[in-house]
Short mmCIF file of C-alpha atoms in Angstrom, two decimals:
data_model
loop_
_atom_site.label_atom_id
_atom_site.label_comp_id
_atom_site.label_asym_id
_atom_site.label_seq_id
_atom_site.Cartn_x
_atom_site.Cartn_y
_atom_site.Cartn_z
CA MET M 5 -7.58 7.68 -4.92
CA ASN M 6 -8.50 11.34 -5.13
CA SER M 7 -7.86 14.12 -2.63
CA SER M 8 -8.34 17.91 -2.69
CA GLU M 9 -7.52 20.74 -0.74
CA GLU M 10 -9.93 23.59 -0.64
CA ILE M 11 -8.50 27.17 0.17
CA ALA M 12 -11.32 29.57 0.99
CA VAL M 13 -10.32 33.15 0.64
CA SER M 14 -12.69 35.98 1.75
CA GLY M 15 -11.99 39.62 2.02
CA MET M 16 -15.47 40.68 3.40
CA SER M 17 -16.51 37.98 6.02
CA ALA M 18 -13.12 37.52 7.57
CA GLY M 19 -14.10 37.11 11.17
CA ARG M 20 -14.62 39.39 14.06
CA SER M 21 -10.75 39.63 14.92
CA ALA M 22 -9.90 40.16 11.25
CA MET M 23 -11.83 43.45 11.42
CA ARG M 24 -8.89 45.05 13.26
CA MET M 25 -7.16 45.44 10.07
CA GLY M 26 -8.12 48.41 8.02
CA PRO M 27 -9.98 48.19 4.75
CA ALA M 28 -6.96 48.70 2.62
CA GLU M 29 -5.08 45.99 4.63
CA LEU M 30 -7.80 43.61 4.13
CA VAL M 31 -8.01 44.18 0.60
CA GLN M 32 -4.39 43.65 0.39
CA ALA M 33 -4.10 40.49 2.34
CA ALA M 34 -6.77 38.81 0.46
CA ALA M 35 -5.03 39.77 -2.79
CA MET M 36 -1.81 38.25 -1.56
CA ALA M 37 -3.61 35.14 -0.26
CA ARG M 38 -5.40 34.81 -3.37
CA ARG M 39 -1.98 34.94 -5.50
CA PHE M 40 -0.31 32.53 -3.01
CA TYR M 41 -2.78 29.72 -2.31
CA LEU M 42 -4.97 29.79 -5.36
CA GLU M 43 -2.83 30.88 -8.17
CA GLY M 44 0.48 29.43 -6.84
CA LYS M 45 2.64 32.33 -7.03
CA SER M 46 5.60 32.57 -4.96
CA LYS M 47 6.36 35.09 -2.12
CA ILE M 48 8.98 36.56 -4.14
CA GLN M 49 6.61 37.07 -7.10
CA ILE M 50 3.96 38.57 -4.61
CA ALA M 51 6.46 40.78 -3.12
CA GLU M 52 7.71 42.17 -6.75
CA GLU M 53 3.93 42.79 -7.74
CA PHE M 54 2.94 44.67 -4.70
CA GLY M 55 6.27 46.36 -4.10
CA VAL M 56 7.04 45.10 -0.71
CA SER M 57 9.62 42.72 0.83
CA ARG M 58 9.17 39.00 0.76
CA PHE M 59 9.23 38.99 4.60
CA LYS M 60 6.31 41.48 4.46
CA VAL M 61 4.33 39.03 2.31
CA ALA M 62 5.06 36.18 4.67
CA ARG M 63 4.09 38.38 7.71
CA VAL M 64 0.60 39.17 5.69
CA LEU M 65 0.09 35.47 4.94
CA GLU M 66 0.59 34.40 8.43
CA THR M 67 -1.70 37.15 9.83
CA ALA M 68 -4.23 36.11 7.29
CA LEU M 69 -4.36 32.55 8.67
CA GLU M 70 -4.37 33.75 12.21
CA ARG M 71 -7.28 36.08 11.96
CA ASP M 72 -9.39 33.55 9.73
CA LEU M 73 -9.05 35.66 6.73
CA VAL M 74 -7.87 32.44 4.98
CA ARG M 75 -9.58 29.05 5.90
CA ILE M 76 -7.85 25.89 4.59
CA GLU M 77 -9.75 22.47 4.47
CA ILE M 78 -8.36 19.42 3.58
CA ARG M 79 -10.78 17.03 2.09
CA VAL M 80 -10.47 13.35 1.30
CA PRO M 81 -13.50 11.17 0.07
CA ALA M 82 -15.58 9.83 2.84
CA GLU M 83 -14.32 6.01 2.38
CA LEU M 84 -10.92 7.13 3.23
CA ASP M 85 -9.69 7.69 6.78
CA ALA M 86 -6.93 10.28 6.44
CA GLU M 87 -6.17 10.30 10.39
CA ARG M 88 -5.83 6.45 10.81
CA SER M 89 -3.79 6.37 7.57
CA ASP M 90 -1.41 8.74 8.84
CA ALA M 91 -1.19 7.39 12.29
CA LEU M 92 -0.47 3.71 10.97
CA ARG M 93 2.11 4.85 8.42
CA ALA M 94 3.95 6.59 11.35
CA ARG M 95 3.68 3.69 13.91
CA TYR M 96 5.09 1.21 11.48
CA GLY M 97 7.38 3.44 9.38
CA LEU M 98 5.62 2.91 6.15
CA ARG M 99 6.04 4.93 3.07
CA HIS M 100 2.11 4.69 2.22
CA ALA M 101 -0.76 3.51 4.38
CA VAL M 102 -4.07 3.83 3.29
CA VAL M 103 -7.15 3.08 5.59
CA VAL M 104 -10.49 2.63 4.01
CA GLU M 105 -13.90 2.75 6.05
CA SER M 106 -15.52 -0.71 6.19
CA PRO M 107 -19.23 -1.00 6.33
CA ALA M 108 -20.29 -1.88 9.78
CA GLU M 109 -21.75 -5.13 8.55
CA ALA M 110 -18.50 -6.15 6.67
CA GLU M 111 -15.98 -5.63 9.68
CA GLU M 112 -15.62 -9.52 10.14
CA THR M 113 -14.97 -9.93 6.32
CA PRO M 114 -11.42 -10.40 5.51
CA ASP M 115 -10.21 -8.17 2.65
CA PRO M 116 -13.32 -6.25 1.79
CA GLU M 117 -13.38 -5.75 -2.24
CA ASN M 118 -13.17 -2.00 -1.76
CA LEU M 119 -9.79 -2.60 -0.83
CA GLY M 120 -8.75 -3.73 -4.11
CA GLU M 121 -10.37 -0.65 -5.83
CA VAL M 122 -8.18 1.90 -3.46
CA ALA M 123 -5.13 -0.26 -4.22
CA ALA M 124 -5.67 -0.10 -7.92
CA ASP M 125 -5.77 3.72 -7.70
CA LEU M 126 -2.60 3.56 -5.38
CA LEU M 127 -0.56 1.59 -7.87
CA GLY M 128 -1.69 3.98 -10.61
CA GLU M 129 0.24 6.66 -8.51
CA LEU M 130 3.37 4.48 -7.61
CA VAL M 131 3.89 2.69 -10.84
CA ASN M 132 6.01 4.62 -13.36
CA GLU M 133 6.86 4.14 -16.94
CA GLY M 134 9.49 1.25 -17.56
CA ASP M 135 8.78 -0.24 -14.07
CA VAL M 136 8.39 -3.97 -13.46
CA LEU M 137 5.15 -4.74 -11.62
CA GLY M 138 5.06 -8.04 -9.68
CA LEU M 139 1.72 -9.57 -8.54
CA ALA M 140 1.63 -12.32 -5.79
CA TRP M 141 -1.45 -14.66 -5.75
CA GLY M 142 -4.13 -13.64 -3.32
CA ARG M 143 -7.83 -12.55 -3.74
CA SER M 144 -7.11 -9.05 -2.77
CA THR M 145 -4.82 -8.74 -5.57
CA ILE M 146 -7.20 -10.13 -7.99
CA HIS M 147 -9.64 -7.52 -7.16
CA MET M 148 -7.11 -5.01 -7.24
CA ALA M 149 -6.26 -6.09 -10.95
CA ALA M 150 -10.03 -6.10 -11.72
CA ALA M 151 -10.31 -2.64 -10.54
CA LEU M 152 -7.28 -1.24 -12.52
CA ASP M 153 -8.02 1.42 -15.09
CA ARG M 154 -4.77 3.02 -15.53
CA LEU M 155 -1.11 2.18 -15.35
CA PRO M 156 1.76 3.59 -17.24
CA PRO M 157 3.77 1.17 -19.73
CA CYS M 158 5.37 -1.44 -17.61
CA THR M 159 6.11 -5.24 -17.56
CA VAL M 160 3.97 -7.35 -15.45
CA VAL M 161 5.24 -10.48 -13.98
CA GLN M 162 3.55 -13.23 -11.59
CA LEU M 163 5.32 -13.66 -8.35
CA THR M 164 3.73 -16.95 -7.31
CA GLY M 165 2.24 -20.13 -8.74
CA VAL M 166 -1.41 -20.48 -8.84
CA TYR M 167 -3.90 -21.78 -6.07
CA ASP M 168 -4.46 -24.98 -8.20
CA ALA M 169 -3.31 -25.36 -11.57
CA GLY M 170 -5.55 -28.49 -11.83
CA THR M 171 -8.80 -26.42 -11.53
CA SER M 172 -10.51 -23.26 -13.22
CA GLU M 173 -8.96 -20.98 -10.47
CA ARG M 174 -6.22 -19.28 -12.36
CA GLY M 175 -7.05 -15.82 -10.81
CA SER M 176 -3.44 -14.72 -10.54
CA VAL M 177 -2.71 -15.42 -14.19
CA GLU M 178 -5.86 -13.50 -15.16
CA ALA M 179 -4.65 -10.69 -12.98
CA VAL M 180 -1.29 -10.34 -14.50
CA ARG M 181 -2.80 -10.15 -17.97
CA ARG M 182 -5.37 -7.66 -17.08
CA ALA M 183 -2.64 -5.40 -15.57
CA ALA M 184 -0.53 -5.87 -18.55
CA GLN M 185 -3.50 -5.08 -20.79
CA VAL M 186 -4.27 -1.78 -18.88
CA SER M 187 -0.66 -0.84 -18.90
CA GLY M 188 0.11 -1.95 -22.63
CA GLY M 189 3.20 -3.77 -21.46
CA ASP M 190 4.52 -7.37 -21.52
CA ALA M 191 2.92 -9.96 -19.27
CA HIS M 192 4.95 -12.92 -17.87
CA PRO M 193 2.32 -15.17 -16.16
CA ILE M 194 3.27 -18.46 -14.39
CA TYR M 195 1.28 -21.56 -15.23
CA ALA M 196 2.09 -23.76 -12.24
CA PRO M 197 0.95 -24.43 -8.93
CA MET M 198 2.02 -22.63 -5.80
CA LEU M 199 2.75 -25.62 -3.66
CA LEU M 200 4.23 -28.98 -5.00
CA PRO M 201 4.43 -32.49 -3.30
CA ASP M 202 8.25 -31.93 -2.76
CA ALA M 203 11.36 -29.82 -3.48
CA ALA M 204 12.41 -31.88 -6.31
CA THR M 205 9.24 -31.31 -8.30
CA ALA M 206 9.19 -27.74 -7.77
CA ALA M 207 12.85 -27.38 -8.58
CA ALA M 208 12.10 -29.07 -12.02
CA LEU M 209 9.03 -26.69 -12.47
CA ARG M 210 11.30 -23.49 -12.16
CA ASN M 211 13.74 -24.60 -14.72
CA GLN M 212 10.69 -25.06 -17.25
CA THR M 213 11.29 -22.19 -20.07
CA GLY M 214 7.85 -20.26 -19.41
CA ILE M 215 8.52 -20.37 -15.60
CA ALA M 216 12.31 -19.66 -15.71
CA ARG M 217 11.50 -16.80 -17.95
CA ALA M 218 9.17 -15.30 -15.41
CA PHE M 219 11.57 -15.79 -12.51
CA GLU M 220 14.41 -13.87 -14.50
CA TYR M 221 12.16 -10.83 -13.97
CA PHE M 222 11.95 -11.14 -10.04
CA ASP M 223 15.35 -9.32 -9.49
CA LYS M 224 13.85 -6.47 -11.65
CA VAL M 225 10.61 -6.09 -9.89
CA THR M 226 10.38 -2.34 -8.61
CA VAL M 227 6.77 -2.39 -7.32
CA ALA M 228 5.19 -5.64 -6.03
CA CYS M 229 1.38 -6.12 -4.76
CA VAL M 230 0.92 -9.00 -2.24
CA SER M 231 -1.57 -10.38 -0.02
CA ILE M 232 -1.51 -11.55 3.52
CA GLY M 233 -3.10 -14.65 5.20
CA SER M 234 -3.58 -15.57 8.68
CA TRP M 235 -3.29 -19.11 9.77
CA GLU M 236 -6.72 -20.35 9.66
CA PRO M 237 -8.98 -21.97 7.02
CA GLY M 238 -10.28 -19.69 4.31
CA ILE M 239 -8.00 -16.95 5.38
CA SER M 240 -4.82 -18.32 4.11
CA THR M 241 -4.18 -20.08 0.70
CA VAL M 242 -1.17 -21.89 1.98
CA HIS M 243 -3.10 -23.21 5.07
CA ASP M 244 -5.82 -24.59 2.78
CA MET M 245 -3.32 -26.53 0.53
CA LEU M 246 -1.69 -28.29 3.26
CA SER M 247 -2.58 -31.45 4.93
CA ASP M 248 -3.88 -31.81 8.48
CA GLU M 249 -0.56 -33.11 9.70
CA GLU M 250 1.42 -30.23 7.86
CA ARG M 251 -0.78 -27.46 9.41
CA ALA M 252 -0.32 -28.80 12.91
CA HIS M 253 3.54 -29.12 12.18
CA TYR M 254 3.52 -25.31 11.18
CA ALA M 255 1.27 -24.01 13.83
CA SER M 256 3.65 -25.84 16.40
CA LEU M 257 6.30 -23.41 15.09
CA GLY M 258 4.35 -20.59 16.01
CA VAL M 259 3.15 -19.49 12.58
CA ALA M 260 0.86 -16.39 12.68
CA ALA M 261 0.84 -15.25 8.99
CA GLU M 262 1.68 -16.07 5.53
CA MET M 263 2.48 -13.96 2.51
CA ALA M 264 3.63 -15.41 -0.89
CA ALA M 265 4.12 -18.59 0.56
CA HIS M 266 6.40 -17.36 3.39
CA LEU M 267 5.40 -17.98 7.03
CA PHE M 268 5.95 -15.70 9.68
CA ASP M 269 5.49 -15.85 13.71
CA ALA M 270 3.83 -12.94 15.56
CA GLU M 271 7.13 -10.98 15.82
CA GLY M 272 7.57 -11.16 11.97
CA ARG M 273 10.44 -13.73 12.02
CA ARG M 274 10.30 -16.17 9.12
CA ILE M 275 9.66 -19.81 10.11
CA GLY M 276 9.16 -23.11 8.18
CA ARG M 277 11.58 -22.27 5.54
CA ASP M 278 11.38 -25.82 4.15
CA LEU M 279 7.92 -24.98 2.63
CA GLY M 280 9.51 -22.46 0.32
CA GLU M 281 11.61 -25.16 -1.16
CA ARG M 282 8.22 -26.77 -2.30
CA CYS M 283 6.68 -23.57 -3.64
CA ILE M 284 6.56 -21.60 -6.92
CA THR M 285 7.18 -18.01 -5.37
CA VAL M 286 9.52 -15.17 -5.28
CA LYS M 287 12.43 -15.51 -2.59
CA ALA M 288 11.96 -13.43 0.63
CA ASP M 289 15.39 -11.91 -0.06
CA GLN M 290 13.98 -10.83 -3.43
CA LEU M 291 10.93 -9.13 -1.95
CA ARG M 292 13.26 -7.12 0.51
CA ARG M 293 15.04 -5.75 -2.35
CA ILE M 294 11.94 -4.42 -4.20
CA PRO M 295 11.95 -0.89 -3.63
CA GLU M 296 8.01 -0.79 -2.96
CA VAL M 297 5.97 -3.60 -1.69
CA VAL M 298 2.43 -2.85 -1.30
CA ALA M 299 0.35 -5.39 0.84
CA ILE M 300 -3.51 -5.22 0.51
CA ALA M 301 -5.20 -7.02 3.55
CA GLY M 302 -8.03 -5.98 6.17
CA GLY M 303 -10.50 -7.18 8.40
CA GLN M 304 -10.49 -8.25 12.09
CA ARG M 305 -9.91 -11.81 11.34
CA LYS M 306 -6.26 -10.81 9.46
CA ALA M 307 -5.44 -7.95 11.83
CA SER M 308 -2.67 -9.95 13.83
CA ALA M 309 -1.56 -11.49 10.65
CA ILE M 310 -0.79 -8.12 8.98
CA ASP M 311 0.89 -6.85 12.10
CA ALA M 312 3.32 -9.98 11.87
CA VAL M 313 4.09 -9.31 8.24
CA LEU M 314 4.48 -5.40 8.71
CA ARG M 315 7.03 -6.41 11.55
CA SER M 316 9.02 -8.53 9.09
CA GLY M 317 10.32 -5.46 7.18
CA LEU M 318 9.41 -6.82 3.94
CA VAL M 319 6.29 -4.62 3.35
CA THR M 320 6.84 -0.86 2.56
CA SER M 321 3.05 0.29 2.13
CA LEU M 322 -0.33 -1.23 3.19
CA VAL M 323 -3.96 -0.74 2.12
CA THR M 324 -6.24 -1.97 4.88
CA ASP M 325 -9.50 -1.08 6.59
CA THR M 326 -10.59 0.48 9.84
CA SER M 327 -11.22 -2.56 11.76
CA ALA M 328 -7.94 -3.72 10.98
CA ALA M 329 -6.29 -0.49 11.71
CA ASP M 330 -7.78 0.02 15.05
CA TYR M 331 -6.04 -3.43 16.11
CA LEU M 332 -2.84 -2.37 14.47
CA MET M 333 -2.49 0.93 16.28
CA THR M 334 -2.61 -0.88 19.66
CA ALA M 335 -0.81 -4.30 18.66
CA GLY M 336 2.20 -4.78 21.31
CA PRO M 337 5.24 -2.60 21.37
CA THR M 338 5.82 -0.09 18.72
CA PRO M 339 7.72 -1.97 15.88
CA LYS M 340 10.73 -0.75 14.27
CA SER M 341 10.70 1.20 11.03
CA THR M 342 9.80 -1.02 8.01
CA LEU M 343 11.67 1.79 5.81
CA SER M 344 15.28 0.37 6.95
CA ARG M 345 14.09 -3.10 5.63
CA ALA M 346 16.31 -4.56 7.91
CA ASP M 347 16.85 -8.26 8.22
CA PRO M 348 16.79 -9.37 11.63
CA ASP M 349 16.69 -13.20 10.96
CA GLY M 350 19.07 -13.54 7.77
CA VAL M 351 16.29 -13.78 5.22
#
């Protein structure tokens, strides 16, 4: 994710109002502005160089802006919507919100692939050497891992089981390996299904050596990457794994979204906690203690689910697209800040 700020400093074509300054004033103001904006010198350093007070320097720089002697342009890549990003961050109290422009023909598509590319760049900024990076199952996290080209040395751990350990669908395992390969750190994948027939089977699997070793890292995770699903076929992994009777049961409880096999109603409250006992996944209270939890989700079909999960307070940062962002900016009353990581329902 690249951004740049361009500082245009001109002493000759300064605008009509700037011509009220004399030639010497214009030249000095341009020189001071160049030192400050382009060379990164402090006002004190500039004051010493020109033999004036730092207050004089401050007045000159302010006048240079007012009279169009200095023009500051903030540019971001065309696919990033800076205005929506900042508005979304403020509305939900997020640390980071990155909104990606979606092609018009892809507005209905959940989790456009370009979200993964932007999320990969964001992780490159957020992860530091020695961190423990956790990846939960999800198509968007798999796309993110495939797009990774830089990560500092870190340990990578899988936070959920796979969609179906009995098939070739092992995307989350490959995502963990890919991230570890890029970072040069250790990988701790989980070779087990996300959902088991009953709690006893899930408990037995959690005690297996390889899986237990991965679980030991859950409390050490410093940055996590998760996906969000809405409660409908093809948009929620958990929904697709359940029987018709089970889907109807959780629907009757008001499920609106799922993340890492945890279910949420429209207000962000966790429901159907019995399901978690059958799942190989990080616990909700462990997610809440992770300093940085980045969700990758977009598209109109996921918009209400994203709102629900953001209201839970489990997520600190979001990568989404414009179609979802437009819904989120008008979705019900303004939510509380997620930065407090408050726990209203005893998660």
